Amino acid sequence: MKIAIDAMGGDNAPESVIKGVNLAKQEFPDLEFQLFGDVAAIKNYLDDEKNVEIIATSEVIDFHDDPVTAIKSKKDSSLVQALTAVKKGEADAILSAGSTGALLTGGLLLVKRMKQVSRPALMSTLPTSDGKGFDMLDLGANTENTAQHLVDFAILGSYYAQNVRGIEKPRVALLSNGAEESKGSPMVKEAHELLSGRTDIDFIGNIESRDILAGAADVVVADGFTGNAVLKAIEGTMSTMFKMISSTIKSGSLTTKIGGALVKPALYSLKDIASSGGGAAFVGLKAPVVKAHGNSTEIEIATALRQIHKMLETDVTGKLVTHFEEMS
Amino acid sequence: MKIAIDAMGGDNAPESVIKGVNLAKQEFPDLEFQLFGDVAAIKNYLDDEKNVEIIATSEVIDFHDDPVTAIKSKKDSSLVQALTAVKKGEADAILSAGSTGALLTGGLLLVKRMKQVSRPALMSTLPTSDGKGFDMLDLGANTENTAQHLVDFAILGSYYAQNVRGIEKPRVALLSNGAEESKGSPMVKEAHELLSGRTDIDFIGNIESRDILAGAADVVVADGFTGNAVLKAIEGTMSTMFKMISSTIKSGSLTTKIGGALVKPALYSLKDIASSGGGAAFVGLKAPVVKAHGNSTEIEIATALRQIHKMLETDVTGKLVTHFEEMS
């Protein structure tokens, strides 16, 4: 199992990326790595070169670059070179903490989609109050979808939850504005009907975004525009609540301040739960393509590499290709 | 100014509803009320009958009733009778804490939409970390919208923020999957272009749902499906975080428990902020139609009545009718 690493992508690159690789090397002696980027900078943080190949690249794609232009013009960037290694079959998967847009564009152009999946999707494992988490897709790879796309998302998500997260029979739900099957946009109603007829997934019906964090489903399917809006609403609410709690404590009575100081470690443990799900997987492509947060720590990089290890070990991508081929 | 009250709608009806009316009667001697419901039960909670007319009704529409069927068949329900009073011009506005679906259906059928607004919208004032709040619409009156609907929503929201919330020049933003104008679904991109050309509102461009609670805009416009999903994601995240904080504190060390007990009142004050925005207004109708939460306390009913008082006092509905007439 060989993973191509965009060593230069992300706010703390290459330091956190390489330190995360060091951690993953200890945990998984069966993993090999191709590190793309500035050789001297990479060597500066790398513990040892066992199972590692370093490939020099001269360019970096950053968050300000237009994704399509960057992928087409920065041919010697760490991202394009890493994607190309996967395309050529020299690596089995890729991890980047750089620009999401560039990874989505490059993934589609170079790694390419599974033949039967017309619209790959971005998927993350989000936290639930019971600690088990759920997978949600599409989180924004698409801005407009059809009912058939949502069916593909349901299959992709179900296979991922089963193989990577070890859930025997993942409960797949469709995001709507009410739990009843009569609820939803015309597209969601059509998707509901299509999903109800399937025997290859455990479709449990509609779900409201109010209930997703409570663990009511293992996989939540939405069109990319809505999924993106819901994900960012969750992130924004968490961040705003942490800030408000902080400022309420600061401006409160002495009692509140003391209480706040005592309870702070517990609040921070909640933040950890929220970031423990690994990176966002761009599913529906011919190989695992995973995006870690731009400001990932070395621990988060290692978590994303554990996720990729599991994707490769279970061959979830190969199983999906077979499944879609049998469907068509 | 006369407000029709669906006294029987809501989990704590008629008690909270009537006690809320008692509070509003003290605050606004200029308000008159028509209370629709069970006369004995209403009188049981009503402080005095000054400025109050009680109208006996024999039926109640509840959350399990199909909205359309209920509005058409339960003619002597407190809701249908209250809506009919507004339709006939006997009352100027209506408040209900009952079924949202029934109020939306009944509002459209009886109060009716402004001639130029093809799709009325559900709007709430949501909390921001700076305490100022923002108005968001549509929160789910519609499951599918066009770009022109979004333009109407922007005008409705802007007038509301200016008149009812006293914001001189409300900043109106369009919910999208990125701040850049190139981002969005085809419909959102079209709405962006239409909104950019307008001089009657202060359109500040796209906003991501991550930033809405931070107060980046005074009015946020979305299609009803996405707006509903975002609202419920915010509610679900807040509720999940409160539960997780609670359980982290309970299962924590003695220090954490003591801290939790000291900080709890501060956490609860946050909950209050979240519910201080009044009811959800069904805007685009010919008169103010406001929905209070099903489990509203008397304070929340009084807050919703303060909101309706402001809507009537500023004649925001009349101003909107004039504005739309001049546009067409």
XYZ file of C-alpha atoms in Angstrom:
656
model
C 0.000 0.000 0.000
C 1.621 3.200 -1.162
C 0.238 6.658 -0.370
C 1.179 9.771 -2.330
C 1.500 12.775 -0.007
C 1.127 16.404 -1.075
C 3.765 17.493 1.445
C 3.438 21.212 0.623
C -0.362 21.589 0.985
C -1.845 23.214 4.096
C -1.170 26.025 6.553
C 1.440 24.091 8.517
C 3.083 22.310 5.598
C 5.410 20.603 5.342
C 5.992 20.374 9.134
C 2.637 18.904 10.329
C 2.265 16.791 7.209
C 5.658 15.122 7.576
C 5.314 14.745 11.359
C 1.956 13.076 10.720
C 3.677 10.709 8.274
C 6.242 9.896 11.004
C 3.376 8.859 13.310
C 1.697 6.765 10.616
C 5.005 5.033 9.783
C 5.226 3.839 13.387
C 1.620 2.659 13.446
C 1.568 0.967 10.025
C 4.821 -0.732 8.997
C 2.993 -2.007 5.885
C 2.518 1.514 4.481
C 4.846 3.079 1.951
C 4.932 6.776 1.163
C 5.795 9.002 -1.747
C 6.404 12.517 -0.431
C 6.092 15.275 -3.027
C 7.623 18.682 -2.288
C 10.732 20.544 -1.170
C 13.306 17.823 -0.461
C 15.349 19.708 2.139
C 12.254 20.879 4.045
C 10.796 17.363 3.996
C 14.046 15.780 5.241
C 14.180 18.389 8.007
C 11.038 16.903 9.626
C 11.214 13.266 8.522
C 12.336 10.810 11.245
C 13.844 8.291 8.817
C 13.556 7.308 5.178
C 12.376 3.739 5.671
C 9.422 2.988 3.326
C 9.687 6.547 2.030
C 10.492 7.969 -1.365
C 10.954 11.728 -1.667
C 10.132 13.324 -5.029
C 11.270 16.904 -5.611
C 8.654 19.342 -6.918
C 9.173 23.033 -7.612
C 5.686 24.560 -7.329
C 2.934 24.878 -4.700
C -0.795 25.390 -5.272
C -2.283 27.586 -2.579
C -5.767 28.567 -1.436
C -5.820 31.689 -3.599
C -5.141 29.891 -6.872
C -8.073 29.251 -9.165
C -8.407 25.441 -9.000
C -8.815 24.707 -12.717
C -6.054 27.103 -13.780
C -3.709 25.839 -11.065
C -4.151 22.154 -11.925
C -3.577 22.854 -15.619
C -0.642 25.259 -15.273
C 1.285 24.197 -12.158
C 2.374 20.837 -13.572
C 5.327 20.568 -11.196
C 3.343 21.309 -8.052
C 3.387 18.812 -5.188
C -0.378 18.274 -5.639
C -0.373 17.640 -9.402
C 2.667 15.362 -9.123
C 1.073 13.372 -6.280
C -2.190 13.025 -8.237
C -0.242 11.960 -11.301
C 1.475 9.203 -9.301
C -1.981 7.810 -8.451
C -3.111 8.190 -12.054
C -0.105 6.185 -13.243
C -0.679 3.497 -10.637
C 2.636 4.288 -8.900
C 0.696 5.147 -5.728
C -2.617 3.724 -4.476
C -4.093 6.812 -2.787
C -3.412 10.486 -2.100
C -3.582 12.784 0.915
C -3.533 16.587 0.711
C -4.124 19.322 3.286
C -4.065 21.981 0.570
C -6.796 23.671 -1.493
C -10.033 21.652 -1.544
C -11.018 23.098 -4.897
C -7.715 22.120 -6.490
C -7.913 18.595 -5.050
C -11.488 18.161 -6.351
C -10.556 19.442 -9.795
C -7.303 17.497 -9.925
C -8.969 14.348 -8.596
C -11.568 14.449 -11.356
C -9.056 15.265 -14.120
C -6.233 12.936 -13.099
C -7.451 10.132 -10.801
C -10.788 10.175 -12.664
C -14.222 9.010 -11.587
C -15.520 5.441 -11.510
C -17.143 4.845 -14.871
C -20.666 4.438 -13.448
C -20.538 7.356 -10.989
C -21.272 10.531 -12.907
C -20.769 12.813 -9.891
C -18.212 11.975 -7.194
C -18.932 13.515 -3.800
C -17.121 14.928 -0.803
C -17.783 12.984 2.379
C -16.780 13.445 6.017
C -17.384 11.554 9.218
C -19.075 14.048 11.541
C -19.398 13.669 15.321
C -22.559 12.561 17.113
C -23.444 12.887 20.780
C -23.115 9.096 21.224
C -19.525 9.227 19.945
C -20.196 6.924 16.977
C -20.347 9.585 14.273
C -22.032 9.521 10.872
C -20.913 9.997 7.289
C -22.391 12.825 5.309
C -22.166 13.441 1.561
C -22.122 15.421 -0.700
C -20.521 18.242 1.281
C -19.939 20.469 -1.710
C -18.172 18.735 -4.588
C -21.323 19.554 -6.594
C -23.531 22.645 -6.595
C -26.465 20.929 -8.258
C -27.520 17.289 -8.262
C -30.189 14.964 -9.608
C -32.076 12.218 -7.769
C -29.860 9.605 -9.446
C -26.743 11.304 -8.087
C -28.209 10.998 -4.591
C -28.704 7.258 -5.126
C -25.019 6.936 -6.088
C -24.077 8.918 -2.952
C -26.139 6.527 -0.823
C -24.255 3.505 -2.190
C -20.859 5.190 -1.868
C -21.595 6.231 1.718
C -22.981 2.851 2.715
C -19.919 0.970 1.427
C -17.620 3.438 3.170
C -19.432 3.155 6.535
C -19.433 -0.633 6.287
C -15.816 -1.113 5.246
C -13.956 1.797 6.785
C -16.031 2.354 9.915
C -16.989 -1.297 10.454
C -20.748 -0.780 10.629
C -22.322 -4.063 9.558
C -25.552 -2.650 8.122
C -25.280 1.130 7.834
C -28.571 3.021 8.180
C -28.740 5.397 5.206
C -30.994 8.470 5.440
C -31.939 11.218 3.020
C -31.737 14.825 4.230
C -35.116 16.527 3.912
C -37.306 19.166 5.500
C -39.359 16.578 7.374
C -39.159 12.914 8.312
C -42.311 11.921 6.401
C -41.774 10.568 2.887
C -44.111 13.238 1.515
C -41.597 15.928 2.523
C -38.884 17.428 0.364
C -38.087 19.223 -2.857
C -39.242 17.467 -6.038
C -35.709 16.072 -6.421
C -35.609 14.749 -2.854
C -39.023 13.119 -3.276
C -37.814 11.398 -6.438
C -34.635 10.244 -4.678
C -36.757 8.926 -1.812
C -38.723 6.791 -4.227
C -35.603 5.481 -5.972
C -33.902 4.680 -2.659
C -36.993 2.942 -1.256
C -36.789 0.418 -4.068
C -33.214 -0.641 -3.387
C -32.147 -3.827 -1.614
C -28.383 -3.176 -1.604
C -28.573 -0.500 1.109
C -30.553 -0.119 4.341
C -32.525 3.026 3.483
C -34.315 4.299 6.608
C -36.102 7.272 5.015
C -35.847 11.032 5.431
C -33.960 12.775 8.198
C -33.980 16.415 9.309
C -30.664 18.176 9.893
C -31.821 18.749 13.494
C -31.414 15.001 14.178
C -28.211 14.106 12.375
C -25.837 14.946 15.263
C -27.907 12.774 17.588
C -26.871 9.672 15.639
C -30.205 8.864 13.990
C -28.413 7.565 10.870
C -24.977 6.206 9.905
C -24.955 7.821 6.463
C -26.752 11.050 5.503
C -27.220 11.848 1.832
C -27.794 15.369 0.495
C -27.203 17.343 -2.669
C -23.873 19.185 -2.612
C -25.322 22.666 -2.140
C -27.469 21.716 0.857
C -24.857 19.401 2.346
C -22.274 22.169 2.176
C -24.643 24.645 3.840
C -25.499 22.175 6.627
C -21.849 21.276 7.287
C -20.847 24.934 7.522
C -23.859 25.715 9.730
C -22.737 22.993 12.151
C -19.150 24.290 12.114
C -20.263 27.900 12.535
C -22.624 27.074 15.393
C -19.958 25.091 17.265
C -17.410 27.838 16.821
C -19.883 30.595 17.814
C -20.992 28.667 20.892
C -17.404 28.145 22.050
C -16.771 31.876 21.629
C -19.989 32.845 23.444
C -19.343 30.445 26.305
C -15.844 31.826 26.580
C -16.991 35.440 26.638
C -19.911 34.723 28.995
C -17.436 33.143 31.372
C -14.957 36.021 31.040
C -17.564 38.723 31.611
C -19.352 36.793 34.358
C -19.130 36.919 38.126
C -16.112 35.571 39.964
C -18.080 32.353 40.544
C -18.695 31.968 36.806
C -15.021 32.665 36.059
C -13.854 30.018 38.516
C -16.421 27.558 37.133
C -15.287 28.354 33.603
C -11.651 27.668 34.440
C -12.613 24.341 36.010
C -14.826 23.246 33.117
C -12.584 24.410 30.245
C -10.696 21.109 29.785
C -14.059 19.349 29.362
C -15.104 21.855 26.674
C -11.844 21.308 24.821
C -12.373 17.545 24.833
C -15.570 18.241 22.875
C -13.540 20.062 20.237
C -11.350 16.968 19.941
C -14.354 14.731 19.304
C -15.420 17.081 16.522
C -12.063 16.707 14.748
C -11.498 12.984 15.259
C -13.227 11.765 12.098
C -10.221 11.996 9.773
C -10.189 13.895 6.508
C -12.857 14.447 3.888
C -12.884 11.647 1.313
C -13.608 12.488 -2.326
C -15.588 9.330 -3.089
C -16.581 7.948 -6.474
C -13.041 8.260 -7.857
C -10.901 5.298 -8.985
C -8.648 5.555 -5.920
C -8.876 7.010 -2.388
C -8.426 10.794 -2.459
C -8.512 12.376 0.995
C -8.398 16.019 2.038
C -7.204 16.924 5.533
C -8.145 20.299 7.070
C -5.883 23.140 5.975
C -4.733 23.717 9.546
C -4.349 20.028 10.427
C -2.042 19.089 13.277
C 0.305 16.102 12.953
C -2.251 14.043 14.913
C -4.971 14.929 12.399
C -2.690 14.033 9.486
C -1.984 10.683 11.164
C -5.750 10.148 11.649
C -6.359 10.815 7.939
C -3.593 8.339 7.056
C -5.216 5.723 9.316
C -8.434 6.337 7.390
C -6.655 5.840 4.021
C -4.957 2.699 5.379
C -8.393 1.293 6.192
C -9.762 2.263 2.772
C -6.868 0.434 1.090
C -6.901 -2.552 3.438
C -10.623 -3.170 2.880
C -10.394 -2.301 -0.837
C -13.602 -0.285 -0.514
C -12.908 1.337 -3.889
C -12.537 -2.003 -5.681
C -15.722 -3.316 -4.055
C -17.622 -0.229 -5.198
C -16.404 -0.592 -8.777
C -17.613 -4.217 -8.783
C -20.947 -3.200 -7.265
C -21.601 -0.457 -9.786
C -20.573 -2.773 -12.644
C -23.073 -5.395 -11.464
C -25.797 -2.750 -11.232
C -25.370 -1.526 -14.786
C -54.253 47.644 16.503
C -56.088 44.415 16.993
C -54.376 41.007 17.150
C -56.228 37.723 16.617
C -54.876 35.036 18.932
C -55.114 31.286 18.308
C -55.494 30.622 22.037
C -55.627 26.826 21.636
C -52.456 26.332 19.540
C -49.257 25.009 21.132
C -48.084 22.531 23.765
C -48.915 24.792 26.708
C -52.139 26.284 25.321
C -54.148 28.050 26.402
C -52.195 28.748 29.622
C -48.901 30.189 28.236
C -50.685 31.905 25.372
C -53.130 33.758 27.627
C -50.484 34.570 30.244
C -48.371 36.001 27.415
C -51.352 38.136 26.389
C -51.610 39.370 30.003
C -47.987 40.550 29.822
C -48.495 42.248 26.440
C -51.645 44.007 27.708
C -49.566 45.619 30.454
C -46.798 46.655 28.066
C -49.012 47.923 25.232
C -52.253 49.634 26.321
C -52.854 50.439 22.637
C -53.234 46.774 21.687
C -56.604 45.043 21.412
C -57.019 41.282 21.326
C -59.434 38.760 19.900
C -58.934 35.468 21.702
C -60.231 32.402 19.842
C -60.786 29.197 21.809
C -62.390 27.592 24.836
C -64.035 30.494 26.707
C -63.859 29.001 30.208
C -60.229 27.922 29.827
C -59.278 31.348 28.441
C -61.031 33.197 31.283
C -59.279 30.946 33.764
C -55.902 32.466 32.826
C -56.887 35.956 31.664
C -56.098 38.754 34.157
C -58.915 41.037 32.974
C -61.044 41.573 29.893
C -59.969 45.133 29.119
C -59.242 45.469 25.360
C -60.128 41.811 24.980
C -62.851 40.037 23.062
C -63.252 36.285 23.560
C -64.697 34.274 20.679
C -65.794 30.708 21.376
C -64.524 28.021 18.998
C -65.187 24.295 19.229
C -62.270 22.665 17.406
C -58.480 22.543 17.696
C -55.954 21.808 14.932
C -52.992 19.891 16.300
C -49.540 18.893 15.074
C -50.735 15.542 13.759
C -53.429 16.958 11.475
C -52.656 17.193 7.780
C -52.447 20.977 7.245
C -54.534 21.266 4.078
C -57.234 18.876 5.292
C -57.370 20.548 8.696
C -57.731 24.090 7.352
C -60.502 22.984 4.980
C -62.426 20.780 7.398
C -61.991 22.263 10.874
C -63.858 25.476 10.107
C -64.634 26.161 13.753
C -61.077 25.698 14.966
C -59.381 28.516 16.882
C -56.807 28.836 14.082
C -59.219 29.019 11.138
C -61.475 31.461 13.015
C -58.515 33.690 13.953
C -57.264 33.676 10.350
C -60.763 34.453 9.113
C -60.919 37.494 11.418
C -57.776 38.814 9.707
C -59.186 37.976 6.283
C -62.351 39.968 7.048
C -60.336 42.924 8.376
C -61.744 42.473 11.873
C -58.220 41.905 13.175
C -54.917 43.314 11.850
C -52.594 40.389 12.567
C -52.533 36.855 13.942
C -50.381 34.916 16.397
C -50.395 31.121 16.733
C -48.166 28.670 18.624
C -49.863 25.735 16.893
C -48.994 23.695 13.798
C -46.625 25.551 11.443
C -47.934 23.692 8.427
C -51.532 24.615 9.207
C -50.614 28.270 9.762
C -48.709 28.404 6.449
C -51.567 26.753 4.577
C -54.235 28.817 6.305
C -52.230 32.021 5.910
C -51.987 31.487 2.148
C -55.637 30.455 1.737
C -57.262 33.013 4.041
C -54.984 36.016 4.697
C -53.583 35.599 1.157
C -50.313 36.736 -0.355
C -49.424 40.224 -1.521
C -50.339 40.349 -5.202
C -46.742 40.766 -6.406
C -45.144 38.190 -4.121
C -45.670 34.772 -5.664
C -44.035 32.882 -2.790
C -44.338 34.135 0.798
C -41.541 32.988 3.104
C -40.971 32.004 6.715
C -38.511 34.285 8.492
C -36.953 34.285 11.952
C -34.533 36.503 13.785
C -31.646 34.232 14.775
C -29.008 35.023 17.395
C -25.476 36.212 16.614
C -22.443 36.276 18.881
C -22.563 40.086 18.993
C -26.151 39.961 20.308
C -27.617 41.889 17.353
C -29.098 38.922 15.520
C -29.979 38.519 11.846
C -33.111 37.672 9.888
C -33.119 34.561 7.771
C -35.644 33.545 5.138
C -37.039 31.299 3.666
C -36.892 28.800 6.503
C -39.168 26.275 4.862
C -42.421 27.740 3.596
C -41.251 26.533 0.168
C -39.413 23.373 -0.883
C -38.289 24.777 -4.221
C -37.634 28.339 -5.335
C -36.532 30.370 -8.321
C -34.018 33.219 -8.434
C -36.905 35.722 -8.614
C -38.360 34.320 -5.376
C -35.021 34.986 -3.692
C -35.138 38.614 -4.861
C -38.597 38.969 -3.272
C -37.237 37.413 -0.059
C -34.398 39.943 -0.026
C -36.839 42.863 -0.230
C -39.178 41.370 2.387
C -36.272 40.736 4.772
C -34.708 44.134 4.250
C -37.968 45.989 5.010
C -38.521 43.847 8.085
C -35.002 44.435 9.460
C -35.302 48.158 8.824
C -38.772 48.657 10.281
C -39.108 46.053 12.994
C -35.484 45.776 14.116
C -34.566 49.423 13.467
C -31.534 48.765 11.275
C -31.140 51.814 9.066
C -29.514 50.112 6.078
C -29.768 46.351 6.477
C -26.938 44.365 4.866
C -28.602 41.658 2.773
C -26.585 38.546 1.874
C -27.293 35.482 -0.245
C -26.526 32.063 1.222
C -24.072 30.185 -0.976
C -21.262 27.646 -0.854
C -18.606 30.350 -1.073
C -18.288 34.101 -0.646
C -17.131 34.730 -4.220
C -19.853 35.686 -6.705
C -18.806 32.783 -8.939
C -19.986 30.342 -6.250
C -23.391 28.729 -5.978
C -25.970 26.610 -7.716
C -27.188 27.928 -11.083
C -30.214 29.425 -9.270
C -28.058 31.147 -6.651
C -25.775 32.566 -9.335
C -28.798 33.955 -11.171
C -30.171 35.441 -7.953
C -26.764 37.007 -7.273
C -26.862 38.745 -10.617
C -30.440 39.971 -10.122
C -29.672 41.225 -6.598
C -26.470 42.982 -7.688
C -28.516 45.176 -10.006
C -30.892 46.456 -7.318
C -30.699 49.848 -5.664
C -33.555 49.380 -3.181
C -31.579 47.048 -0.931
C -27.982 46.944 0.310
C -26.890 43.645 -1.225
C -23.466 42.673 0.151
C -23.007 39.450 -1.845
C -22.753 35.790 -0.940
C -22.367 34.469 2.590
C -21.502 30.965 3.845
C -23.600 29.455 6.605
C -20.397 29.230 8.675
C -20.428 33.040 9.020
C -24.084 33.872 9.587
C -24.031 33.478 13.398
C -21.047 35.806 13.595
C -23.222 38.703 12.413
C -21.726 39.163 8.944
C -25.161 40.185 7.546
C -28.478 41.561 8.847
C -30.604 39.548 6.427
C -29.694 36.170 4.929
C -31.659 34.920 1.921
C -31.912 31.245 0.952
C -34.311 28.949 -0.857
C -36.754 27.274 1.531
C -35.202 23.814 1.362
C -31.673 24.998 2.163
C -32.847 27.592 4.716
C -34.829 24.928 6.548
C -31.831 22.572 6.578
C -29.513 25.307 7.873
C -31.944 26.428 10.604
C -32.404 22.878 11.839
C -28.645 22.231 11.684
C -28.094 25.265 13.941
C -30.824 24.119 16.345
C -29.552 20.537 16.379
C -25.952 21.600 16.954
C -26.899 23.901 19.847
C -29.025 21.219 21.444
C -26.372 18.511 20.955
C -23.654 20.747 22.370
C -25.708 21.541 25.467
C -26.305 17.835 26.004
C -22.643 16.956 25.444
C -21.446 19.714 27.770
C -23.909 18.514 30.362
C -22.813 14.891 30.116
C -19.103 15.790 29.983
C -19.593 17.746 33.190
C -21.585 14.951 34.844
C -19.102 12.221 33.948
C -16.068 14.405 34.703
C -13.882 14.754 37.750
C -15.117 16.466 40.915
C -13.360 19.617 39.710
C -15.260 19.520 36.423
C -18.536 18.912 38.263
C -17.999 21.897 40.548
C -16.992 24.032 37.569
C -20.074 22.881 35.680
C -22.371 23.808 38.539
C -20.782 27.269 38.762
C -20.956 27.920 35.013
C -24.451 26.497 34.368
C -26.355 29.774 34.802
C -24.100 31.320 32.132
C -24.866 28.467 29.747
C -28.573 28.924 30.313
C -28.320 32.640 29.534
C -27.066 31.552 26.105
C -30.213 29.526 25.598
C -32.212 32.649 26.391
C -30.375 34.658 23.730
C -31.203 31.957 21.211
C -34.930 32.253 21.932
C -35.174 36.044 22.272
C -35.890 36.815 18.631
C -39.681 36.451 18.800
C -41.718 34.187 16.567
C -41.285 33.225 12.946
C -43.018 35.687 10.637
C -44.747 34.403 7.508
C -43.844 37.358 5.291
C -45.287 38.292 1.916
C -48.882 37.984 3.153
C -51.350 40.869 3.308
C -51.135 41.071 7.131
C -48.653 40.040 9.842
C -48.890 36.291 10.510
C -46.562 35.128 13.273
C -45.817 31.625 14.552
C -44.488 31.194 18.096
C -42.643 27.986 19.048
C -44.956 25.136 19.994
C -43.516 25.017 23.503
C -43.430 28.800 23.985
C -43.412 30.158 27.528
C -45.546 33.179 28.407
C -42.410 35.355 28.049
C -41.893 34.061 24.495
C -45.538 34.706 23.626
C -45.152 38.258 24.966
C -41.975 38.679 22.878
C -43.840 37.567 19.755
C -46.628 40.039 20.550
C -44.038 42.828 20.925
C -42.783 41.861 17.476
C -46.302 42.031 15.995
C -46.888 45.383 17.740
C -43.764 46.720 16.002
C -44.871 45.297 12.651
C -48.238 47.042 12.986
C -46.841 50.282 14.413
C -44.355 50.654 11.536
C -46.861 49.377 8.961
C -44.114 47.291 7.402
C -46.730 45.301 5.454
C -48.278 48.427 3.951
C -44.868 49.784 3.000
C -44.006 46.507 1.290
C -47.238 46.491 -0.707
C -46.468 50.045 -1.914
C -42.885 49.074 -2.759
C -43.880 46.019 -4.774
C -46.581 48.028 -6.570
C -44.036 50.656 -7.580
C -41.672 47.941 -8.807
C -44.196 46.340 -11.097
